[in-house]
Amino acid sequence: MMPETAPLSAAEYAATRAMLEWQIELGADEAMLDAPISRYAPVEAAPEAAPEVAPKAPAAEALAAPVPVDPVAEATALAAAAPDLAALAEAMAGFERCELKRGARNFVFADGNPAARVLILGEAPGREEDLEGRPFVGPAGQLLDRMLAAIGLSRNTPDAAAAVYITNVLPWRPPANRDPEPEEIAMFRPFVARHVELVSPDLVVLMGNPACLAGLGQRGILRLRGRWAEAFGRPALPMTHPAYLLRNPAAKREAWADLLALRARLDG
Ligand code: URA
C-alpha cells in the first residue's frame, strides 16, 4: 500500500513536475523504485556485540591487502571455463563487474538458431529487449528481421542453412539507451569471443560501432561498412545498425548492397 501523504500545494506540484520534466530531459525514462536510493549515504553500522572470548589473532592471509580484480581478466577466465552456451549464459549473468546489471530488468543473451551459419552481433538491449529478455525485438529488431528475410534468412528456422543467431556485445541495457562505454565493451569482449567460438558460425555480421569495436578494435562504421574483415577468427562484415537505418532511411541503399554481399558470400 502507498503511504498516505499530505496533498501538494499548487507551488509544490509545479516544482515537482518541473523537476520530473528536467530528469526526463536528461534521459531518465523509467521510474524503477518508489523512493530514490542515495549511493552516498553512509552504510548503517551493525550493532556491536560484546565479544565473549578474546578475539583470535587474524590469520596471515586475512592480513594481506585485497588484490584488485581486473574485470577483463575475470571475464576472460569465466568465458574460457564455459564449455557450452548454457554455461556461458550462466557465467555472464553472474558476472558482477558491470554496473549496468544493477539497472537492467532482464539479462539478454541471444536468440535464433545456434547451428546457424551467420551470427549477428548487435550493440546492447534497448527498452523492449530489456523487458522481454530477447535481443532485437523492438523497432530496430523488426527492421532487422525484414532485412534478413529479404535475403532468405531468419532467426526462427530450424534449417541451419537459412538461420541466423543473434546476440549483442552487452547483455544488459545501458540507462536511457546511452552508447556502451569502451570499458564495458572491453569487459564483455571475452564473453563475445567465446560466444562466437561456441556457435562457430561461418560468417559474423558486426552491426554498428560497438560491435566493430568489440570485433575489430576500431569504430567508424560508415567507413568500415561493406568491407569484409576478420573478427573473432571468422570472416566478418560490418554493417550499419538497423536503428541507424530507421533514423537515416537513405542509408538503406548501402545496407541493401551489404546484404547482397552477405548472400553472395553464403552462396560461395
Ligand atoms: N539494438 C541492438 O543493438 N541490440 C538489440 O538487442 C536491440 C537494439
PDB file of C-alpha atoms and ligand atoms in Angstrom:
ATOM      1  CA  MET A   1       0.000   0.000   0.000  1.00  0.00           C
ATOM      2  CA  MET A   2       1.212   3.530  -0.772  1.00  0.00           C
ATOM      3  CA  PRO A   3       1.831   5.600   2.388  1.00  0.00           C
ATOM      4  CA  GLU A   4      -0.635   8.425   2.896  1.00  0.00           C
ATOM      5  CA  THR A   5       0.884  11.798   2.068  1.00  0.00           C
ATOM      6  CA  ALA A   6      -0.380  15.348   2.513  1.00  0.00           C
ATOM      7  CA  PRO A   7      -1.709  16.855  -0.729  1.00  0.00           C
ATOM      8  CA  LEU A   8       0.780  19.085  -2.580  1.00  0.00           C
ATOM      9  CA  SER A   9       0.202  22.819  -2.798  1.00  0.00           C
ATOM     10  CA  ALA A  10      -0.013  24.271  -6.306  1.00  0.00           C
ATOM     11  CA  ALA A  11       3.544  25.622  -5.949  1.00  0.00           C
ATOM     12  CA  GLU A  12       4.902  22.252  -4.728  1.00  0.00           C
ATOM     13  CA  TYR A  13       3.105  20.484  -7.568  1.00  0.00           C
ATOM     14  CA  ALA A  14       4.638  22.845 -10.145  1.00  0.00           C
ATOM     15  CA  ALA A  15       8.136  22.459  -8.645  1.00  0.00           C
ATOM     16  CA  THR A  16       7.849  18.647  -8.511  1.00  0.00           C
ATOM     17  CA  ARG A  17       6.594  18.495 -12.070  1.00  0.00           C
ATOM     18  CA  ALA A  18       9.416  20.773 -13.292  1.00  0.00           C
ATOM     19  CA  MET A  19      11.955  18.526 -11.553  1.00  0.00           C
ATOM     20  CA  LEU A  20      10.481  15.429 -13.204  1.00  0.00           C
ATOM     21  CA  GLU A  21      10.489  17.070 -16.640  1.00  0.00           C
ATOM     22  CA  TRP A  22      14.105  18.031 -16.122  1.00  0.00           C
ATOM     23  CA  GLN A  23      15.016  14.401 -15.337  1.00  0.00           C
ATOM     24  CA  ILE A  24      13.189  13.223 -18.478  1.00  0.00           C
ATOM     25  CA  GLU A  25      15.148  15.835 -20.428  1.00  0.00           C
ATOM     26  CA  LEU A  26      18.356  14.291 -19.032  1.00  0.00           C
ATOM     27  CA  GLY A  27      17.338  10.875 -20.327  1.00  0.00           C
ATOM     28  CA  ALA A  28      15.532   9.206 -17.395  1.00  0.00           C
ATOM     29  CA  ASP A  29      12.740   7.218 -18.985  1.00  0.00           C
ATOM     30  CA  GLU A  30      11.566   4.870 -16.263  1.00  0.00           C
ATOM     31  CA  ALA A  31      10.707   5.022 -12.585  1.00  0.00           C
ATOM     32  CA  MET A  32      12.338   1.982 -11.066  1.00  0.00           C
ATOM     33  CA  LEU A  33      11.610   2.368  -7.354  1.00  0.00           C
ATOM     34  CA  ASP A  34       9.088   4.357  -5.329  1.00  0.00           C
ATOM     35  CA  ALA A  35      11.862   6.127  -3.415  1.00  0.00           C
ATOM     36  CA  PRO A  36      15.354   7.158  -4.577  1.00  0.00           C
ATOM     37  CA  ILE A  37      18.430   5.357  -3.249  1.00  0.00           C
ATOM     38  CA  SER A  38      21.321   7.523  -2.081  1.00  0.00           C
ATOM     39  CA  ARG A  39      24.528   5.740  -3.075  1.00  0.00           C
ATOM     40  CA  TYR A  40      26.473   8.210  -0.941  1.00  0.00           C
ATOM     41  CA  ALA A  41      24.659   7.759   2.378  1.00  0.00           C
ATOM     42  CA  PRO A  42      26.869   6.079   4.976  1.00  0.00           C
ATOM     43  CA  VAL A  43      26.028   2.414   5.416  1.00  0.00           C
ATOM     44  CA  GLU A  44      24.346   1.836   8.792  1.00  0.00           C
ATOM     45  CA  ALA A  45      26.782   0.051  11.106  1.00  0.00           C
ATOM     46  CA  ALA A  46      25.618  -3.276  12.539  1.00  0.00           C
ATOM     47  CA  PRO A  47      25.139  -3.144  16.354  1.00  0.00           C
ATOM     48  CA  GLU A  48      28.313  -4.257  18.063  1.00  0.00           C
ATOM     49  CA  ALA A  49      28.041  -7.480  20.035  1.00  0.00           C
ATOM     50  CA  ALA A  50      30.279  -7.731  23.106  1.00  0.00           C
ATOM     51  CA  PRO A  51      32.907 -10.397  22.422  1.00  0.00           C
ATOM     52  CA  GLU A  52      32.605 -13.249  24.876  1.00  0.00           C
ATOM     53  CA  VAL A  53      36.076 -14.594  24.255  1.00  0.00           C
ATOM     54  CA  ALA A  54      39.283 -12.790  23.423  1.00  0.00           C
ATOM     55  CA  PRO A  55      39.480 -12.445  19.627  1.00  0.00           C
ATOM     56  CA  LYS A  56      41.972 -14.718  17.917  1.00  0.00           C
ATOM     57  CA  ALA A  57      44.889 -13.227  16.032  1.00  0.00           C
ATOM     58  CA  PRO A  58      43.853 -12.860  12.373  1.00  0.00           C
ATOM     59  CA  ALA A  59      45.299 -15.411  10.003  1.00  0.00           C
ATOM     60  CA  ALA A  60      48.182 -14.233   7.840  1.00  0.00           C
ATOM     61  CA  GLU A  61      46.057 -14.440   4.643  1.00  0.00           C
ATOM     62  CA  ALA A  62      43.416 -12.188   6.161  1.00  0.00           C
ATOM     63  CA  LEU A  63      46.050  -9.518   6.737  1.00  0.00           C
ATOM     64  CA  ALA A  64      47.107  -9.453   3.091  1.00  0.00           C
ATOM     65  CA  ALA A  65      45.750  -6.443   1.196  1.00  0.00           C
ATOM     66  CA  PRO A  66      42.827  -7.368  -1.107  1.00  0.00           C
ATOM     67  CA  VAL A  67      44.015  -7.893  -4.656  1.00  0.00           C
ATOM     68  CA  PRO A  68      42.093  -5.616  -7.072  1.00  0.00           C
ATOM     69  CA  VAL A  69      40.241  -7.698  -9.639  1.00  0.00           C
ATOM     70  CA  ASP A  70      40.712  -6.808 -13.276  1.00  0.00           C
ATOM     71  CA  PRO A  71      37.230  -7.175 -14.851  1.00  0.00           C
ATOM     72  CA  VAL A  72      38.671  -8.146 -18.244  1.00  0.00           C
ATOM     73  CA  ALA A  73      40.884 -10.843 -16.688  1.00  0.00           C
ATOM     74  CA  GLU A  74      37.947 -12.151 -14.677  1.00  0.00           C
ATOM     75  CA  ALA A  75      35.684 -12.189 -17.762  1.00  0.00           C
ATOM     76  CA  THR A  76      38.404 -13.962 -19.753  1.00  0.00           C
ATOM     77  CA  ALA A  77      38.738 -16.703 -17.128  1.00  0.00           C
ATOM     78  CA  LEU A  78      34.964 -17.149 -16.801  1.00  0.00           C
ATOM     79  CA  ALA A  79      34.453 -17.263 -20.562  1.00  0.00           C
ATOM     80  CA  ALA A  80      37.265 -19.778 -21.099  1.00  0.00           C
ATOM     81  CA  ALA A  81      35.772 -22.055 -18.441  1.00  0.00           C
ATOM     82  CA  ALA A  82      32.335 -22.188 -20.122  1.00  0.00           C
ATOM     83  CA  PRO A  83      32.048 -25.498 -22.023  1.00  0.00           C
ATOM     84  CA  ASP A  84      28.740 -24.667 -23.750  1.00  0.00           C
ATOM     85  CA  LEU A  85      26.212 -21.890 -24.372  1.00  0.00           C
ATOM     86  CA  ALA A  86      24.181 -22.610 -21.242  1.00  0.00           C
ATOM     87  CA  ALA A  87      27.301 -22.357 -19.090  1.00  0.00           C
ATOM     88  CA  LEU A  88      28.366 -19.178 -20.882  1.00  0.00           C
ATOM     89  CA  ALA A  89      24.958 -17.581 -20.261  1.00  0.00           C
ATOM     90  CA  GLU A  90      25.185 -18.534 -16.599  1.00  0.00           C
ATOM     91  CA  ALA A  91      28.703 -17.117 -16.286  1.00  0.00           C
ATOM     92  CA  MET A  92      27.703 -13.847 -17.963  1.00  0.00           C
ATOM     93  CA  ALA A  93      24.548 -13.457 -15.892  1.00  0.00           C
ATOM     94  CA  GLY A  94      26.575 -13.944 -12.716  1.00  0.00           C
ATOM     95  CA  PHE A  95      29.386 -11.545 -13.711  1.00  0.00           C
ATOM     96  CA  GLU A  96      29.206  -8.715 -11.183  1.00  0.00           C
ATOM     97  CA  ARG A  97      31.826  -6.272 -12.522  1.00  0.00           C
ATOM     98  CA  CYS A  98      29.479  -4.305 -14.763  1.00  0.00           C
ATOM     99  CA  GLU A  99      27.264  -1.700 -13.100  1.00  0.00           C
ATOM    100  CA  LEU A 100      24.689  -1.974 -15.914  1.00  0.00           C
ATOM    101  CA  LYS A 101      23.465  -5.171 -14.269  1.00  0.00           C
ATOM    102  CA  ARG A 102      22.138  -3.139 -11.335  1.00  0.00           C
ATOM    103  CA  GLY A 103      19.852  -1.004 -13.524  1.00  0.00           C
ATOM    104  CA  ALA A 104      18.615  -3.567 -16.050  1.00  0.00           C
ATOM    105  CA  ARG A 105      15.427  -5.600 -15.704  1.00  0.00           C
ATOM    106  CA  ASN A 106      16.478  -8.684 -17.628  1.00  0.00           C
ATOM    107  CA  PHE A 107      19.576 -10.451 -18.854  1.00  0.00           C
ATOM    108  CA  VAL A 108      19.565 -10.609 -22.662  1.00  0.00           C
ATOM    109  CA  PHE A 109      21.723 -13.413 -24.029  1.00  0.00           C
ATOM    110  CA  ALA A 110      20.794 -14.470 -27.565  1.00  0.00           C
ATOM    111  CA  ASP A 111      18.086 -15.555 -29.959  1.00  0.00           C
ATOM    112  CA  GLY A 112      17.922 -17.677 -33.089  1.00  0.00           C
ATOM    113  CA  ASN A 113      19.445 -20.960 -34.097  1.00  0.00           C
ATOM    114  CA  PRO A 114      22.854 -21.845 -32.573  1.00  0.00           C
ATOM    115  CA  ALA A 115      23.528 -24.067 -35.612  1.00  0.00           C
ATOM    116  CA  ALA A 116      23.199 -21.043 -37.954  1.00  0.00           C
ATOM    117  CA  ARG A 117      25.895 -20.171 -40.493  1.00  0.00           C
ATOM    118  CA  VAL A 118      25.528 -16.464 -39.689  1.00  0.00           C
ATOM    119  CA  LEU A 119      25.976 -14.780 -36.319  1.00  0.00           C
ATOM    120  CA  ILE A 120      24.694 -11.215 -35.996  1.00  0.00           C
ATOM    121  CA  LEU A 121      26.394  -9.134 -33.311  1.00  0.00           C
ATOM    122  CA  GLY A 122      24.491  -6.038 -32.159  1.00  0.00           C
ATOM    123  CA  GLU A 123      25.167  -3.457 -29.512  1.00  0.00           C
ATOM    124  CA  ALA A 124      23.081  -3.827 -26.365  1.00  0.00           C
ATOM    125  CA  PRO A 125      19.457  -4.359 -25.372  1.00  0.00           C
ATOM    126  CA  GLY A 126      17.096  -1.423 -25.636  1.00  0.00           C
ATOM    127  CA  ARG A 127      13.855  -0.911 -23.728  1.00  0.00           C
ATOM    128  CA  GLU A 128      11.823  -3.666 -25.412  1.00  0.00           C
ATOM    129  CA  GLU A 129      14.702  -6.157 -25.278  1.00  0.00           C
ATOM    130  CA  ASP A 130      15.220  -5.415 -21.578  1.00  0.00           C
ATOM    131  CA  LEU A 131      11.536  -6.037 -20.897  1.00  0.00           C
ATOM    132  CA  GLU A 132      11.376  -9.244 -22.921  1.00  0.00           C
ATOM    133  CA  GLY A 133      14.855 -10.660 -22.271  1.00  0.00           C
ATOM    134  CA  ARG A 134      15.446 -11.227 -26.020  1.00  0.00           C
ATOM    135  CA  PRO A 135      17.708  -9.313 -28.411  1.00  0.00           C
ATOM    136  CA  PHE A 136      16.376  -7.208 -31.301  1.00  0.00           C
ATOM    137  CA  VAL A 137      12.640  -7.346 -30.591  1.00  0.00           C
ATOM    138  CA  GLY A 138      11.945  -3.580 -30.767  1.00  0.00           C
ATOM    139  CA  PRO A 139      11.580  -1.449 -33.935  1.00  0.00           C
ATOM    140  CA  ALA A 140      15.247  -1.970 -34.937  1.00  0.00           C
ATOM    141  CA  GLY A 141      14.828  -5.716 -34.462  1.00  0.00           C
ATOM    142  CA  GLN A 142      11.717  -5.773 -36.610  1.00  0.00           C
ATOM    143  CA  LEU A 143      13.606  -3.986 -39.369  1.00  0.00           C
ATOM    144  CA  LEU A 144      16.479  -6.459 -38.937  1.00  0.00           C
ATOM    145  CA  ASP A 145      14.057  -9.365 -39.393  1.00  0.00           C
ATOM    146  CA  ARG A 146      12.742  -7.804 -42.628  1.00  0.00           C
ATOM    147  CA  MET A 147      16.274  -7.195 -43.914  1.00  0.00           C
ATOM    148  CA  LEU A 148      17.243 -10.808 -43.225  1.00  0.00           C
ATOM    149  CA  ALA A 149      14.039 -12.141 -44.785  1.00  0.00           C
ATOM    150  CA  ALA A 150      14.901 -10.228 -47.972  1.00  0.00           C
ATOM    151  CA  ILE A 151      17.963 -12.469 -48.419  1.00  0.00           C
ATOM    152  CA  GLY A 152      16.255 -15.666 -47.252  1.00  0.00           C
ATOM    153  CA  LEU A 153      17.494 -15.683 -43.634  1.00  0.00           C
ATOM    154  CA  SER A 154      15.519 -15.953 -40.409  1.00  0.00           C
ATOM    155  CA  ARG A 155      16.103 -16.316 -36.703  1.00  0.00           C
ATOM    156  CA  ASN A 156      13.098 -18.641 -36.420  1.00  0.00           C
ATOM    157  CA  THR A 157      14.026 -21.511 -38.704  1.00  0.00           C
ATOM    158  CA  PRO A 158      15.435 -24.905 -37.691  1.00  0.00           C
ATOM    159  CA  ASP A 159      17.173 -25.063 -41.097  1.00  0.00           C
ATOM    160  CA  ALA A 160      20.778 -24.106 -40.276  1.00  0.00           C
ATOM    161  CA  ALA A 161      21.453 -23.009 -43.866  1.00  0.00           C
ATOM    162  CA  ALA A 162      18.754 -20.324 -43.669  1.00  0.00           C
ATOM    163  CA  ALA A 163      19.141 -19.477 -39.995  1.00  0.00           C
ATOM    164  CA  VAL A 164      20.803 -16.668 -38.096  1.00  0.00           C
ATOM    165  CA  TYR A 165      21.886 -16.477 -34.479  1.00  0.00           C
ATOM    166  CA  ILE A 166      21.628 -13.056 -32.829  1.00  0.00           C
ATOM    167  CA  THR A 167      23.450 -11.662 -29.830  1.00  0.00           C
ATOM    168  CA  ASN A 168      24.799  -8.355 -28.511  1.00  0.00           C
ATOM    169  CA  VAL A 169      28.084  -7.052 -27.169  1.00  0.00           C
ATOM    170  CA  LEU A 170      26.397  -6.191 -23.843  1.00  0.00           C
ATOM    171  CA  PRO A 171      23.744  -8.377 -22.205  1.00  0.00           C
ATOM    172  CA  TRP A 172      22.422  -5.535 -20.001  1.00  0.00           C
ATOM    173  CA  ARG A 173      20.539  -2.421 -21.137  1.00  0.00           C
ATOM    174  CA  PRO A 174      22.513   0.823 -20.690  1.00  0.00           C
ATOM    175  CA  PRO A 175      20.416   3.521 -18.961  1.00  0.00           C
ATOM    176  CA  ALA A 176      18.334   5.604 -21.376  1.00  0.00           C
ATOM    177  CA  ASN A 177      19.925   3.619 -24.248  1.00  0.00           C
ATOM    178  CA  ARG A 178      23.202   5.511 -23.977  1.00  0.00           C
ATOM    179  CA  ASP A 179      26.146   4.225 -26.017  1.00  0.00           C
ATOM    180  CA  PRO A 180      28.168   1.465 -24.344  1.00  0.00           C
ATOM    181  CA  GLU A 181      31.372   2.753 -22.705  1.00  0.00           C
ATOM    182  CA  PRO A 182      34.680   1.379 -24.073  1.00  0.00           C
ATOM    183  CA  GLU A 183      35.359  -0.218 -20.632  1.00  0.00           C
ATOM    184  CA  GLU A 184      32.008  -2.037 -20.798  1.00  0.00           C
ATOM    185  CA  ILE A 185      32.792  -3.302 -24.292  1.00  0.00           C
ATOM    186  CA  ALA A 186      36.270  -4.405 -23.149  1.00  0.00           C
ATOM    187  CA  MET A 187      34.929  -6.387 -20.193  1.00  0.00           C
ATOM    188  CA  PHE A 188      32.320  -8.205 -22.296  1.00  0.00           C
ATOM    189  CA  ARG A 189      34.616  -8.824 -25.260  1.00  0.00           C
ATOM    190  CA  PRO A 190      35.989 -12.128 -23.855  1.00  0.00           C
ATOM    191  CA  PHE A 191      32.406 -13.389 -23.451  1.00  0.00           C
ATOM    192  CA  VAL A 192      31.560 -12.374 -27.026  1.00  0.00           C
ATOM    193  CA  ALA A 193      34.685 -14.121 -28.344  1.00  0.00           C
ATOM    194  CA  ARG A 194      33.741 -17.326 -26.502  1.00  0.00           C
ATOM    195  CA  HIS A 195      30.144 -16.975 -27.692  1.00  0.00           C
ATOM    196  CA  VAL A 196      31.309 -16.856 -31.306  1.00  0.00           C
ATOM    197  CA  GLU A 197      33.663 -19.777 -30.695  1.00  0.00           C
ATOM    198  CA  LEU A 198      30.859 -21.927 -29.252  1.00  0.00           C
ATOM    199  CA  VAL A 199      28.335 -21.108 -32.002  1.00  0.00           C
ATOM    200  CA  SER A 200      31.075 -21.462 -34.625  1.00  0.00           C
ATOM    201  CA  PRO A 201      29.308 -19.600 -37.469  1.00  0.00           C
ATOM    202  CA  ASP A 202      30.780 -19.345 -40.975  1.00  0.00           C
ATOM    203  CA  LEU A 203      30.262 -15.564 -41.008  1.00  0.00           C
ATOM    204  CA  VAL A 204      29.790 -12.775 -38.486  1.00  0.00           C
ATOM    205  CA  VAL A 205      27.876  -9.545 -39.132  1.00  0.00           C
ATOM    206  CA  LEU A 206      29.002  -6.605 -36.988  1.00  0.00           C
ATOM    207  CA  MET A 207      26.028  -4.264 -36.593  1.00  0.00           C
ATOM    208  CA  GLY A 208      27.229  -0.755 -35.717  1.00  0.00           C
ATOM    209  CA  ASN A 209      30.166   0.797 -33.908  1.00  0.00           C
ATOM    210  CA  PRO A 210      30.165  -1.087 -30.582  1.00  0.00           C
ATOM    211  CA  ALA A 211      30.177  -4.405 -32.467  1.00  0.00           C
ATOM    212  CA  CYS A 212      33.067  -3.147 -34.636  1.00  0.00           C
ATOM    213  CA  LEU A 213      34.935  -2.023 -31.529  1.00  0.00           C
ATOM    214  CA  ALA A 214      34.476  -5.469 -29.955  1.00  0.00           C
ATOM    215  CA  GLY A 215      35.274  -7.398 -33.144  1.00  0.00           C
ATOM    216  CA  LEU A 216      37.806  -5.244 -34.964  1.00  0.00           C
ATOM    217  CA  GLY A 217      39.142  -2.955 -32.239  1.00  0.00           C
ATOM    218  CA  GLN A 218      38.001   0.075 -34.206  1.00  0.00           C
ATOM    219  CA  ARG A 219      34.949   2.223 -34.821  1.00  0.00           C
ATOM    220  CA  GLY A 220      33.914   4.264 -37.854  1.00  0.00           C
ATOM    221  CA  ILE A 221      31.043   2.183 -39.202  1.00  0.00           C
ATOM    222  CA  LEU A 222      30.361   4.464 -42.170  1.00  0.00           C
ATOM    223  CA  ARG A 223      33.925   3.858 -43.347  1.00  0.00           C
ATOM    224  CA  LEU A 224      34.068   0.161 -42.357  1.00  0.00           C
ATOM    225  CA  ARG A 225      30.676  -0.974 -43.638  1.00  0.00           C
ATOM    226  CA  GLY A 226      30.580  -3.307 -46.605  1.00  0.00           C
ATOM    227  CA  ARG A 227      34.278  -4.235 -46.311  1.00  0.00           C
ATOM    228  CA  TRP A 228      34.930  -7.823 -45.282  1.00  0.00           C
ATOM    229  CA  ALA A 229      37.300  -8.121 -42.355  1.00  0.00           C
ATOM    230  CA  GLU A 230      38.161 -10.746 -39.742  1.00  0.00           C
ATOM    231  CA  ALA A 231      36.639 -10.760 -36.260  1.00  0.00           C
ATOM    232  CA  PHE A 232      36.906 -13.468 -33.608  1.00  0.00           C
ATOM    233  CA  GLY A 233      38.749 -15.616 -36.173  1.00  0.00           C
ATOM    234  CA  ARG A 234      35.857 -15.533 -38.699  1.00  0.00           C
ATOM    235  CA  PRO A 235      35.091 -13.530 -41.850  1.00  0.00           C
ATOM    236  CA  ALA A 236      33.119 -10.523 -40.647  1.00  0.00           C
ATOM    237  CA  LEU A 237      31.012  -7.940 -42.439  1.00  0.00           C
ATOM    238  CA  PRO A 238      30.468  -4.563 -40.715  1.00  0.00           C
ATOM    239  CA  MET A 239      27.037  -3.106 -41.469  1.00  0.00           C
ATOM    240  CA  THR A 240      25.150  -0.034 -40.345  1.00  0.00           C
ATOM    241  CA  HIS A 241      22.864  -0.774 -37.400  1.00  0.00           C
ATOM    242  CA  PRO A 242      19.108  -1.044 -38.188  1.00  0.00           C
ATOM    243  CA  ALA A 243      18.450   1.697 -35.599  1.00  0.00           C
ATOM    244  CA  TYR A 244      20.665   3.969 -37.721  1.00  0.00           C
ATOM    245  CA  LEU A 245      18.709   2.948 -40.820  1.00  0.00           C
ATOM    246  CA  LEU A 246      15.446   3.889 -39.098  1.00  0.00           C
ATOM    247  CA  ARG A 247      16.846   7.373 -38.461  1.00  0.00           C
ATOM    248  CA  ASN A 248      18.533   7.633 -41.875  1.00  0.00           C
ATOM    249  CA  PRO A 249      16.379   5.825 -44.458  1.00  0.00           C
ATOM    250  CA  ALA A 250      18.666   6.991 -47.283  1.00  0.00           C
ATOM    251  CA  ALA A 251      21.368   4.673 -45.904  1.00  0.00           C
ATOM    252  CA  LYS A 252      19.162   1.633 -46.646  1.00  0.00           C
ATOM    253  CA  ARG A 253      20.501   1.590 -50.185  1.00  0.00           C
ATOM    254  CA  GLU A 254      24.032   0.791 -48.961  1.00  0.00           C
ATOM    255  CA  ALA A 255      22.670  -1.634 -46.381  1.00  0.00           C
ATOM    256  CA  TRP A 256      20.940  -3.494 -49.218  1.00  0.00           C
ATOM    257  CA  ALA A 257      24.263  -3.750 -51.068  1.00  0.00           C
ATOM    258  CA  ASP A 258      25.807  -5.179 -47.869  1.00  0.00           C
ATOM    259  CA  LEU A 259      23.011  -7.720 -47.512  1.00  0.00           C
ATOM    260  CA  LEU A 260      23.593  -8.837 -51.103  1.00  0.00           C
ATOM    261  CA  ALA A 261      27.310  -9.208 -50.348  1.00  0.00           C
ATOM    262  CA  LEU A 262      26.399 -11.387 -47.364  1.00  0.00           C
ATOM    263  CA  ARG A 263      24.088 -13.515 -49.505  1.00  0.00           C
ATOM    264  CA  ALA A 264      26.761 -13.904 -52.200  1.00  0.00           C
ATOM    265  CA  ARG A 265      29.352 -14.990 -49.643  1.00  0.00           C
ATOM    266  CA  LEU A 266      26.949 -17.571 -48.216  1.00  0.00           C
ATOM    267  CA  ASP A 267      26.255 -18.874 -51.701  1.00  0.00           C
ATOM    268  CA  GLY A 268      30.011 -19.246 -52.143  1.00  0.00           C
TER     269      GLY A 268
HETATM  270  N1  URA B   1      19.883  -2.775 -30.705  1.00  0.00           N
HETATM  271  C1  URA B   1      20.858  -3.682 -30.521  1.00  0.00           C
HETATM  272  O1  URA B   1      21.996  -3.468 -30.896  1.00  0.00           O
HETATM  273  N2  URA B   1      20.538  -4.826 -29.928  1.00  0.00           N
HETATM  274  C2  URA B   1      19.312  -5.107 -29.522  1.00  0.00           C
HETATM  275  O2  URA B   1      19.111  -6.195 -28.981  1.00  0.00           O
HETATM  276  C3  URA B   1      18.312  -4.146 -29.725  1.00  0.00           C
HETATM  277  C4  URA B   1      18.611  -2.983 -30.321  1.00  0.00           C
END
